[in-house]
Coordinates of C-alpha atoms in Angstrom, one line a residue:
M4 CA 123.9 107.8 67.1
E5 CA 127.1 105.8 66.6
Y6 CA 129.9 105.8 69.2
R7 CA 133.4 104.5 68.6
T8 CA 134.5 102.0 71.2
T9 CA 136.5 103.1 74.2
R10 CA 138.3 101.0 76.7
F11 CA 136.8 100.9 80.2
S12 CA 139.5 99.7 82.5
L13 CA 140.0 100.6 86.2
P14 CA 143.1 99.9 88.2
T15 CA 142.7 97.7 91.3
S16 CA 142.0 99.7 94.5
S17 CA 144.7 98.0 96.5
P18 CA 147.4 95.9 94.9
S19 CA 148.1 94.2 98.2
L20 CA 144.7 92.6 98.2
K21 CA 144.7 89.2 96.5
K22 CA 141.3 89.0 95.0
P23 CA 140.0 87.2 91.9
I24 CA 140.1 89.3 88.8
I25 CA 136.9 89.4 86.8
N26 CA 137.4 90.1 83.1
S27 CA 136.1 89.0 79.8
S28 CA 138.1 85.9 79.7
N29 CA 137.2 84.4 83.1
L30 CA 133.7 85.6 83.7
T31 CA 132.3 82.2 82.5
S32 CA 134.4 80.4 85.1
L33 CA 132.3 81.9 87.9
S34 CA 129.5 79.7 89.1
I35 CA 126.9 82.2 87.9
N36 CA 124.4 79.5 87.0
S37 CA 124.6 77.5 90.2
F38 CA 122.1 79.7 92.0
N39 CA 119.1 79.3 89.7
S40 CA 120.1 82.3 87.7
S41 CA 120.3 84.6 90.7
Y42 CA 124.0 85.1 91.2
I43 CA 124.8 88.4 93.0
P44 CA 128.3 89.9 92.5
Y45 CA 130.1 91.2 95.6
Y46 CA 131.7 94.0 93.5
D47 CA 135.1 93.6 95.2
T48 CA 137.1 93.4 91.9
Y49 CA 137.3 95.8 89.0
P50 CA 136.1 94.9 85.5
E51 CA 139.4 94.9 83.8
N52 CA 140.5 94.2 80.2
L53 CA 137.0 94.9 78.8
T54 CA 136.3 96.9 75.7
I55 CA 132.8 98.4 75.4
S56 CA 131.2 101.1 73.3
L57 CA 130.2 104.5 74.8
E58 CA 126.7 103.7 73.8
L59 CA 126.7 100.6 76.0
F60 CA 128.5 102.4 78.7
Q61 CA 125.7 105.0 78.8
S62 CA 122.9 102.5 78.5
L63 CA 124.1 100.3 81.3
S64 CA 124.6 103.2 83.7
I65 CA 121.2 104.7 83.0
E66 CA 119.4 101.3 83.5
R67 CA 121.1 100.8 86.8
L68 CA 120.3 104.4 87.9
K69 CA 116.6 103.7 87.0
I70 CA 116.7 100.7 89.3
L71 CA 118.1 102.6 92.2
K72 CA 115.9 105.6 91.7
T73 CA 112.8 103.4 91.4
I74 CA 113.8 101.6 94.7
E75 CA 114.2 105.1 96.3
Q76 CA 110.8 106.3 95.1
V77 CA 108.9 103.1 96.0
L78 CA 110.3 103.0 99.5
T79 CA 109.5 106.7 99.8
R80 CA 105.9 106.1 98.7
L81 CA 105.5 103.3 101.2
N82 CA 107.2 105.2 104.0
T83 CA 109.5 102.3 104.8
T84 CA 112.8 100.5 104.1
L85 CA 113.4 96.9 103.2
S86 CA 115.1 96.3 106.5
T87 CA 112.1 97.5 108.6
A88 CA 109.2 96.4 106.3
P89 CA 107.1 93.5 107.5
T90 CA 106.9 90.4 105.3
N91 CA 103.6 91.4 103.6
K92 CA 105.1 94.9 102.9
K93 CA 108.2 93.3 101.3
D94 CA 105.9 91.4 98.9
E95 CA 104.2 94.7 98.0
I96 CA 107.6 96.4 97.4
E97 CA 108.6 93.5 95.1
K98 CA 105.4 93.8 93.1
L99 CA 105.8 97.6 92.8
L100 CA 109.4 97.4 91.7
R101 CA 108.5 94.8 89.0
K102 CA 105.5 96.8 87.9
E103 CA 107.4 100.1 87.6
L104 CA 110.5 98.5 85.9
K105 CA 108.6 96.3 83.5
D106 CA 109.6 97.0 79.9
K107 CA 112.1 99.6 81.1
L108 CA 115.1 97.3 81.4
N109 CA 117.1 95.5 78.8
Y110 CA 120.7 94.6 79.8
L111 CA 119.9 94.5 83.5
K112 CA 116.5 92.9 83.4
F113 CA 117.7 89.7 85.2
M114 CA 118.5 91.7 88.3
I115 CA 114.8 92.5 89.0
F116 CA 113.3 89.5 87.1
P117 CA 115.6 86.6 88.0
S118 CA 112.8 84.0 87.4
F119 CA 112.2 85.2 83.9
T120 CA 115.7 85.8 82.6
G121 CA 118.6 83.4 83.0
A122 CA 121.8 85.0 84.2
S123 CA 124.5 84.4 81.6
S124 CA 128.2 85.5 81.7
A125 CA 127.2 88.6 79.7
D126 CA 124.5 89.4 82.3
L127 CA 127.0 89.2 85.1
Q128 CA 129.4 91.3 83.1
N129 CA 126.8 94.0 82.6
D130 CA 125.9 93.9 86.2
I131 CA 129.4 94.5 87.3
I132 CA 130.2 97.2 84.8
S133 CA 127.0 99.2 85.5
H134 CA 127.8 99.1 89.2
Y135 CA 131.3 100.5 88.7
I136 CA 130.1 103.2 86.3
L137 CA 127.7 104.5 89.0
R138 CA 130.3 104.1 91.7
L139 CA 132.6 106.3 89.6
A140 CA 129.8 108.8 88.9
F141 CA 128.8 109.2 92.6
C142 CA 132.1 109.1 94.3
P143 CA 133.0 112.8 94.2
T144 CA 131.0 114.1 97.2
E145 CA 129.9 112.6 100.5
E146 CA 126.2 113.2 99.8
E147 CA 126.4 111.3 96.5
R148 CA 128.4 108.5 98.0
R149 CA 125.9 108.1 100.8
W150 CA 123.0 108.0 98.4
F151 CA 124.7 105.4 96.1
I152 CA 125.7 103.2 99.0
T153 CA 122.2 103.4 100.6
Y154 CA 120.3 102.2 97.5
E155 CA 122.9 99.7 96.4
L156 CA 122.4 98.1 99.8
E157 CA 118.7 98.1 99.3
L158 CA 119.1 96.6 95.8
F159 CA 121.5 93.9 97.2
R160 CA 119.0 93.2 100.0
Y161 CA 116.1 92.8 97.5
R162 CA 118.2 90.4 95.4
F163 CA 119.3 88.4 98.3
Q164 CA 115.8 88.1 99.8
V165 CA 114.3 86.7 96.6
L166 CA 116.7 83.8 96.8
T167 CA 115.6 80.6 98.6
K168 CA 117.3 79.5 101.8
S169 CA 119.5 77.0 100.0
E170 CA 120.5 79.6 97.4
Q171 CA 121.4 82.0 100.1
L172 CA 123.6 79.3 101.8
N173 CA 125.2 78.6 98.4
Y174 CA 126.0 82.2 98.0
L175 CA 127.6 82.3 101.5
N176 CA 129.7 79.2 100.7
D177 CA 130.9 80.6 97.4
S178 CA 134.5 81.9 97.8
S179 CA 134.0 84.8 95.2
S180 CA 131.6 86.5 97.7
N181 CA 134.7 87.0 100.0
I182 CA 132.7 86.5 103.2
K183 CA 133.1 82.8 103.7
Q184 CA 136.1 83.4 106.0
F185 CA 134.1 85.5 108.4
Y186 CA 131.5 83.0 109.6
E187 CA 131.2 79.4 110.8
L188 CA 128.2 77.1 110.6
V189 CA 127.0 76.1 114.1
T190 CA 127.2 72.3 114.5
D191 CA 124.2 70.3 115.7
E192 CA 126.0 69.5 118.9
E193 CA 126.7 73.2 119.6
K194 CA 123.2 74.1 118.6
K195 CA 121.8 71.6 121.1
H196 CA 124.2 72.9 123.8
Y197 CA 122.9 76.5 123.4
K198 CA 119.3 75.5 122.7
D199 CA 117.7 77.3 125.6
S200 CA 119.6 80.6 124.9
L201 CA 118.8 80.4 121.2
I202 CA 115.1 79.8 121.9
S203 CA 115.1 82.8 124.3
S204 CA 116.4 85.0 121.4
M205 CA 113.5 83.7 119.3
I206 CA 111.0 84.6 122.0
I207 CA 112.4 88.1 122.2
K208 CA 111.8 88.4 118.4
G209 CA 108.1 87.7 119.0
L210 CA 107.7 83.9 118.7
V211 CA 105.9 82.8 121.9
N212 CA 104.0 79.7 120.8
T213 CA 105.8 76.6 122.2
T214 CA 104.9 74.3 119.4
T215 CA 106.0 76.9 116.8
I216 CA 109.3 77.5 118.5
A217 CA 110.1 73.8 118.8
K218 CA 109.3 73.2 115.1
S219 CA 111.2 76.3 113.9
F220 CA 114.2 75.6 116.0
E221 CA 114.9 72.2 114.5
T222 CA 114.8 73.5 110.9
I223 CA 116.9 76.7 111.5
T224 CA 120.5 76.9 110.5
Y225 CA 122.7 79.0 112.7
F226 CA 125.9 80.9 111.9
R227 CA 128.6 82.0 114.4
V228 CA 130.0 85.4 113.6
R229 CA 131.9 88.1 115.4
F230 CA 129.3 90.3 117.3
Q231 CA 130.6 93.5 115.7
H232 CA 129.6 92.2 112.3
V233 CA 125.9 92.3 113.2
P234 CA 125.5 95.6 115.2
D235 CA 121.8 95.9 114.3
L236 CA 120.9 92.4 115.6
V237 CA 122.9 93.1 118.8
R238 CA 121.1 96.4 119.3
K239 CA 117.7 94.8 118.9
R240 CA 118.8 91.7 121.0
S241 CA 117.8 89.5 118.1
C242 CA 120.7 87.1 118.5
F243 CA 122.4 85.1 121.2
L244 CA 125.9 86.3 122.3
A245 CA 128.6 84.1 123.7
H246 CA 132.4 84.6 124.1
G247 CA 132.5 87.5 121.6
Y248 CA 130.4 85.7 119.0
A249 CA 126.8 86.2 117.8
Y250 CA 124.7 83.2 116.9
V251 CA 122.6 84.3 113.9
S252 CA 119.8 82.3 112.4
D253 CA 119.4 81.9 108.6
N254 CA 116.4 84.2 108.8
D255 CA 118.7 87.0 110.0
I256 CA 121.9 86.2 108.1
I257 CA 121.1 89.0 105.6
S258 CA 122.2 91.4 108.4
F259 CA 125.6 89.9 108.4
V260 CA 125.9 89.8 104.6
L261 CA 124.8 93.5 104.3
Q262 CA 127.3 94.6 106.9
H263 CA 130.2 93.2 105.0
F264 CA 128.8 94.4 101.7
R265 CA 128.5 98.0 103.2
M266 CA 132.0 97.9 104.5
N267 CA 133.3 96.7 101.1
I268 CA 131.4 99.3 99.1
S269 CA 132.3 102.1 101.5
Y270 CA 136.0 101.3 101.2
Q271 CA 135.9 100.9 97.4
M272 CA 134.0 104.3 97.1
T273 CA 136.8 106.0 99.1
C274 CA 139.3 104.5 96.7
S275 CA 137.3 105.5 93.6
S276 CA 137.0 109.1 94.8
K277 CA 140.8 109.3 95.0
K278 CA 141.1 108.1 91.4
Y279 CA 138.2 110.2 90.1
E280 CA 140.4 113.0 88.6
S281 CA 142.6 110.6 86.7
M282 CA 139.6 108.8 85.3
Q283 CA 138.3 112.2 84.0
Q284 CA 141.4 112.3 81.7
I285 CA 140.6 109.1 79.9
D286 CA 137.9 110.5 77.6
T287 CA 136.0 113.8 78.0
R288 CA 132.9 112.0 76.8
I289 CA 133.0 109.7 79.8
E290 CA 133.1 112.8 82.1
L291 CA 130.0 114.1 80.3
I292 CA 128.1 110.9 80.9
L293 CA 129.1 110.9 84.6
K294 CA 127.9 114.4 84.9
M295 CA 124.6 113.5 83.2
L296 CA 124.1 110.6 85.7
R297 CA 124.6 112.9 88.6
K298 CA 122.0 115.3 87.1
K299 CA 119.6 112.5 86.5
R300 CA 119.8 111.3 90.1
I301 CA 118.4 114.7 91.1
H302 CA 116.0 115.4 88.3
G303 CA 114.8 111.9 87.4
T304 CA 115.4 109.2 84.8
H305 CA 112.1 109.4 82.8
T306 CA 110.4 106.8 85.0
T307 CA 106.6 107.1 85.4
M308 CA 106.7 107.7 89.2
T309 CA 104.7 110.7 90.3
A310 CA 106.6 114.0 89.9
F311 CA 105.9 117.7 89.8
N312 CA 104.2 118.8 86.6
E313 CA 104.2 122.5 86.0
T314 CA 101.0 122.3 83.9
E315 CA 98.9 120.8 86.7
Q316 CA 97.4 124.1 87.9
T317 CA 94.0 123.6 89.6
E318 CA 93.3 127.1 90.9
T319 CA 94.3 130.7 90.4
I320 CA 96.7 131.9 93.1
T321 CA 97.0 135.5 94.3
F322 CA 99.6 136.9 96.7
E323 CA 96.9 137.6 99.3
M324 CA 96.2 133.8 99.5
L325 CA 99.8 132.9 100.4
N326 CA 99.4 133.3 104.1
G327 CA 96.5 130.8 104.3
L328 CA 98.0 128.5 101.7
S329 CA 101.4 128.4 103.5
K330 CA 99.7 126.9 106.7
R331 CA 97.6 124.4 104.8
S332 CA 99.5 123.3 101.7
F333 CA 103.1 124.3 101.8
P334 CA 105.9 121.8 102.6
L335 CA 107.8 122.7 105.7
C336 CA 110.8 124.1 103.7
M337 CA 108.5 126.6 101.9
R338 CA 106.3 127.3 104.9
Y339 CA 109.4 128.3 106.9
L340 CA 110.7 130.6 104.1
H341 CA 107.3 132.3 103.8
E342 CA 107.1 132.8 107.6
Q343 CA 110.6 134.4 107.6
M344 CA 109.6 136.6 104.7
I345 CA 106.6 137.8 106.6
Q346 CA 108.5 138.3 109.9
Q347 CA 111.6 139.9 108.5
H348 CA 110.3 141.4 105.2
H349 CA 113.4 140.1 103.5
L350 CA 115.1 136.9 102.4
K351 CA 118.8 136.4 101.4
H352 CA 119.7 135.5 97.9
L353 CA 119.5 131.6 98.0
G354 CA 116.2 131.8 100.0
R355 CA 114.7 134.2 97.4
L356 CA 115.8 131.8 94.6
Q357 CA 114.2 128.8 96.2
Y358 CA 111.0 130.5 97.3
R359 CA 110.5 132.5 94.1
L360 CA 110.6 129.5 91.8
F361 CA 108.3 127.6 94.2
L362 CA 105.7 130.4 94.0
K363 CA 106.0 130.4 90.2
G364 CA 105.4 126.6 90.2
I365 CA 102.2 126.8 92.3
G366 CA 100.7 129.1 89.8
L367 CA 101.5 132.6 91.1
S368 CA 101.7 134.9 88.1
L369 CA 104.5 137.2 87.4
D370 CA 102.4 140.3 88.3
E371 CA 101.2 138.6 91.6
C372 CA 104.8 137.6 92.4
M373 CA 106.0 141.1 91.9
K374 CA 103.2 142.5 94.1
F375 CA 104.1 140.0 96.9
F376 CA 107.8 140.9 96.9
R377 CA 107.1 144.6 96.6
H378 CA 104.6 144.4 99.4
E379 CA 107.0 142.7 101.8
F380 CA 110.2 144.5 100.8
V381 CA 108.8 148.0 100.4
T382 CA 105.3 148.4 101.9
N383 CA 106.0 146.3 105.1
G384 CA 109.8 146.5 105.0
S385 CA 112.4 149.3 105.0
M386 CA 113.4 149.1 101.3
N387 CA 112.7 152.1 99.2
P388 CA 110.9 151.7 95.8
A389 CA 113.9 152.7 93.8
Q390 CA 116.1 150.1 95.5
F391 CA 113.5 147.4 94.9
E392 CA 113.3 148.3 91.2
R393 CA 117.1 148.3 90.9
E394 CA 117.9 145.1 92.8
H395 CA 114.9 142.8 92.5
V396 CA 112.5 143.5 89.6
Y397 CA 114.9 142.2 86.9
N398 CA 115.6 139.0 88.9
I399 CA 111.9 138.2 89.4
R400 CA 111.2 138.8 85.7
H401 CA 114.2 136.7 84.8
A402 CA 112.9 133.7 86.8
Y403 CA 109.7 133.9 84.8
G404 CA 111.6 133.9 81.5
Q405 CA 110.9 137.6 80.7
E406 CA 114.5 138.7 80.8
G407 CA 118.0 137.4 79.8
K408 CA 117.8 134.2 77.7
H409 CA 114.0 134.1 78.3
T410 CA 114.3 130.7 79.9
S411 CA 111.4 129.7 82.2
Y412 CA 113.3 128.2 85.1
T413 CA 112.0 125.1 86.9
P414 CA 111.3 125.1 90.6
Y415 CA 113.8 123.2 92.8
S416 CA 113.2 119.5 93.4
C417 CA 113.8 117.9 96.9
M418 CA 117.1 116.5 95.9
K419 CA 118.3 119.8 94.5
I420 CA 117.4 121.5 97.8
I421 CA 119.0 118.8 99.8
Q422 CA 122.2 119.0 97.8
D423 CA 122.5 122.8 97.7
P424 CA 124.8 124.6 100.1
P425 CA 123.4 124.6 103.7
P426 CA 122.0 127.9 105.1
G427 CA 124.4 130.2 106.9
V428 CA 123.8 133.0 109.4
N429 CA 120.4 134.7 108.8
E430 CA 119.7 132.4 105.9
H431 CA 116.6 130.2 105.8
H432 CA 116.8 128.2 102.6
G433 CA 117.4 124.4 102.4
C434 CA 115.6 121.3 103.7
P435 CA 114.6 121.5 107.3
Y436 CA 114.9 117.7 107.7
K437 CA 118.5 117.8 106.6
H438 CA 119.8 121.2 107.6
W439 CA 118.2 121.7 111.0
D440 CA 119.7 119.9 113.9
S441 CA 117.5 117.4 115.8
A442 CA 116.9 119.8 118.7
T443 CA 115.8 122.7 116.4
L444 CA 113.6 120.5 114.3
K445 CA 111.9 118.9 117.4
H446 CA 111.3 122.3 119.0
R447 CA 109.9 123.9 115.9
L448 CA 107.6 121.0 115.0
A449 CA 106.2 121.0 118.5
K450 CA 106.0 124.7 119.3
D451 CA 105.5 126.4 115.9
Y452 CA 103.6 123.7 114.1
D453 CA 101.8 121.8 116.9
I454 CA 102.9 118.3 115.7
N455 CA 102.3 115.6 118.3
E456 CA 105.2 113.8 120.0
E457 CA 104.7 110.4 118.2
T458 CA 104.8 112.0 114.8
I459 CA 107.8 114.1 115.8
N460 CA 109.7 111.0 116.9
D461 CA 108.9 109.3 113.6
I462 CA 110.2 112.3 111.7
L463 CA 113.4 112.5 113.8
D464 CA 114.0 108.8 113.3
K465 CA 113.8 109.2 109.5
T466 CA 116.1 112.2 109.4
K467 CA 118.7 110.4 111.5
Q468 CA 118.7 107.7 108.8
H469 CA 119.0 110.4 106.1
H470 CA 115.5 109.6 104.8
Y471 CA 114.6 113.2 104.4
Q472 CA 111.8 112.8 101.8
I473 CA 110.2 110.1 104.0
A474 CA 110.2 112.5 106.9
C475 CA 108.5 115.0 104.6
Q476 CA 105.9 112.4 103.7
I477 CA 105.2 111.8 107.4
Y478 CA 104.7 115.6 107.9
F479 CA 102.3 115.6 104.8
E480 CA 100.2 112.7 106.1
Y481 CA 99.9 114.3 109.6
Q482 CA 99.0 117.7 108.2
H483 CA 96.3 116.2 105.9
K484 CA 95.1 113.5 108.3
V485 CA 95.8 110.6 105.9
K486 CA 97.8 107.4 106.3
N487 CA 99.9 105.6 103.8
Y488 CA 99.2 108.2 101.2
G489 CA 99.9 106.6 97.8
V490 CA 102.2 109.2 96.4
G491 CA 105.9 109.7 97.3
I492 CA 106.9 113.3 97.9
N493 CA 109.9 114.2 95.8
H494 CA 109.2 117.9 94.9
P495 CA 107.9 120.8 97.0
N496 CA 105.5 121.8 94.2
Q497 CA 104.3 118.2 94.0
Y498 CA 103.6 118.4 97.7
F499 CA 101.5 121.6 97.1
H500 CA 99.5 120.1 94.3
E501 CA 98.8 116.9 96.2
S502 CA 97.7 119.0 99.1
R503 CA 95.3 121.1 97.0
K504 CA 93.9 118.0 95.4
L505 CA 93.1 116.5 98.8
L506 CA 91.7 119.8 100.3
T507 CA 89.7 120.9 97.3
G508 CA 88.3 117.4 96.5
A509 CA 90.0 117.1 93.1
T510 CA 90.6 113.7 91.6
T511 CA 93.7 112.1 93.0
N512 CA 95.0 108.8 94.2
Q513 CA 94.1 108.5 97.9
N514 CA 94.3 104.7 98.2
N515 CA 96.5 103.1 100.8
T516 CA 98.2 101.2 98.0
P517 CA 100.6 103.2 95.8
Q518 CA 99.6 103.4 92.2
I519 CA 102.2 103.7 89.4

């Protein structure tokens, strides 16, 4: 399909900030080849005065979204983040990312495979443009902004960590990164003056061998930064503090760089959200692409990561089996909906939508689904048969594609449930890990579901970090007595099918190492 070219040009977010302008005429002036083809833009200037086709606009944005979604899914599978993963796990993450994205990238291949593809001015230009397209796409809501910032940070961390120590130092020294003004290199004299204190911080981090400490200390480069620029290191006591400054080693400088990167991206996202409406007026086709990107974030980007497949039915489900299945194989969101249905013999509209499609997805036939709702609403509940026929039969048949447009509706994914409106009074839909407060989640996991304290603390920790699907993965592994299960949970029906495969002995991936 041919697209006529359209101009992609964004106004600067703050005219008062004097920052270098990146455009088609001066991209080559940046020292993009001085870091062994691994230059990482800081994204603090807009791609102005560039004319690209809508086809390229769409291709760049989809490629970058594939990268971010793959990072999200790999980290979910491994139940970790790049910041907390041990060194051997980081190597595994890098291998998985490369394996999953192999042959799926064109314009942005150098971002994941820097050793294979040399970064040219065109590569850098594509990198910057793709970032700003996604920034524009995901700026409208707080949830979308948080997701985008989280995985742009993980991408930045990945790209920074694959650089050598000398390349990282070159990046810090480059004025275009806009962070040179916020740190100072510690001189040898100052390093010697604080030697005992710096060594003490190394011991706290786990280095206890005297010989190792002495050898490491001499080769480490230290940076002096304001303590508020490295809050995570201060919290973990992983750096030495003196006179309002933190002394950070080159092994931990990524913390300082990411903090500035986060602040910059957060500020720029706020500016973009204010300009979003005016950008919509440029070209209606751009708005369609931006909507498509938001939809793909929820429903996937055609990667080969494990996802729910409606055709993977392994057993016949009847409504009499639901009580037992809910305890053994339902994710927490659906188990809670089922329990509320049994207790109250009714669910409000959004709860019925979420649960009905889930039941359809696990293989409950239309007749069995009708029996279940009639049994709870009429037989066990207070609804009369005529009211049930009038208010619910059509909707149940509609969900199965038997009424209306005869569309067979797809069960809700985790991201769809997370993003939907939160439950109100007497409503029970949604994601427990997002929509329940910590006290409620802790109480129900302990009292209603008999989860041990260690697992509850792990789940609460992930929910506080907004890693809701990782929290669900921890719940799955506890319920099924497995560790490091090699499938990331991203759909309630996928959760059910993986559970049934484990419990019924069907062929599935049960290795500790994720398979793609």
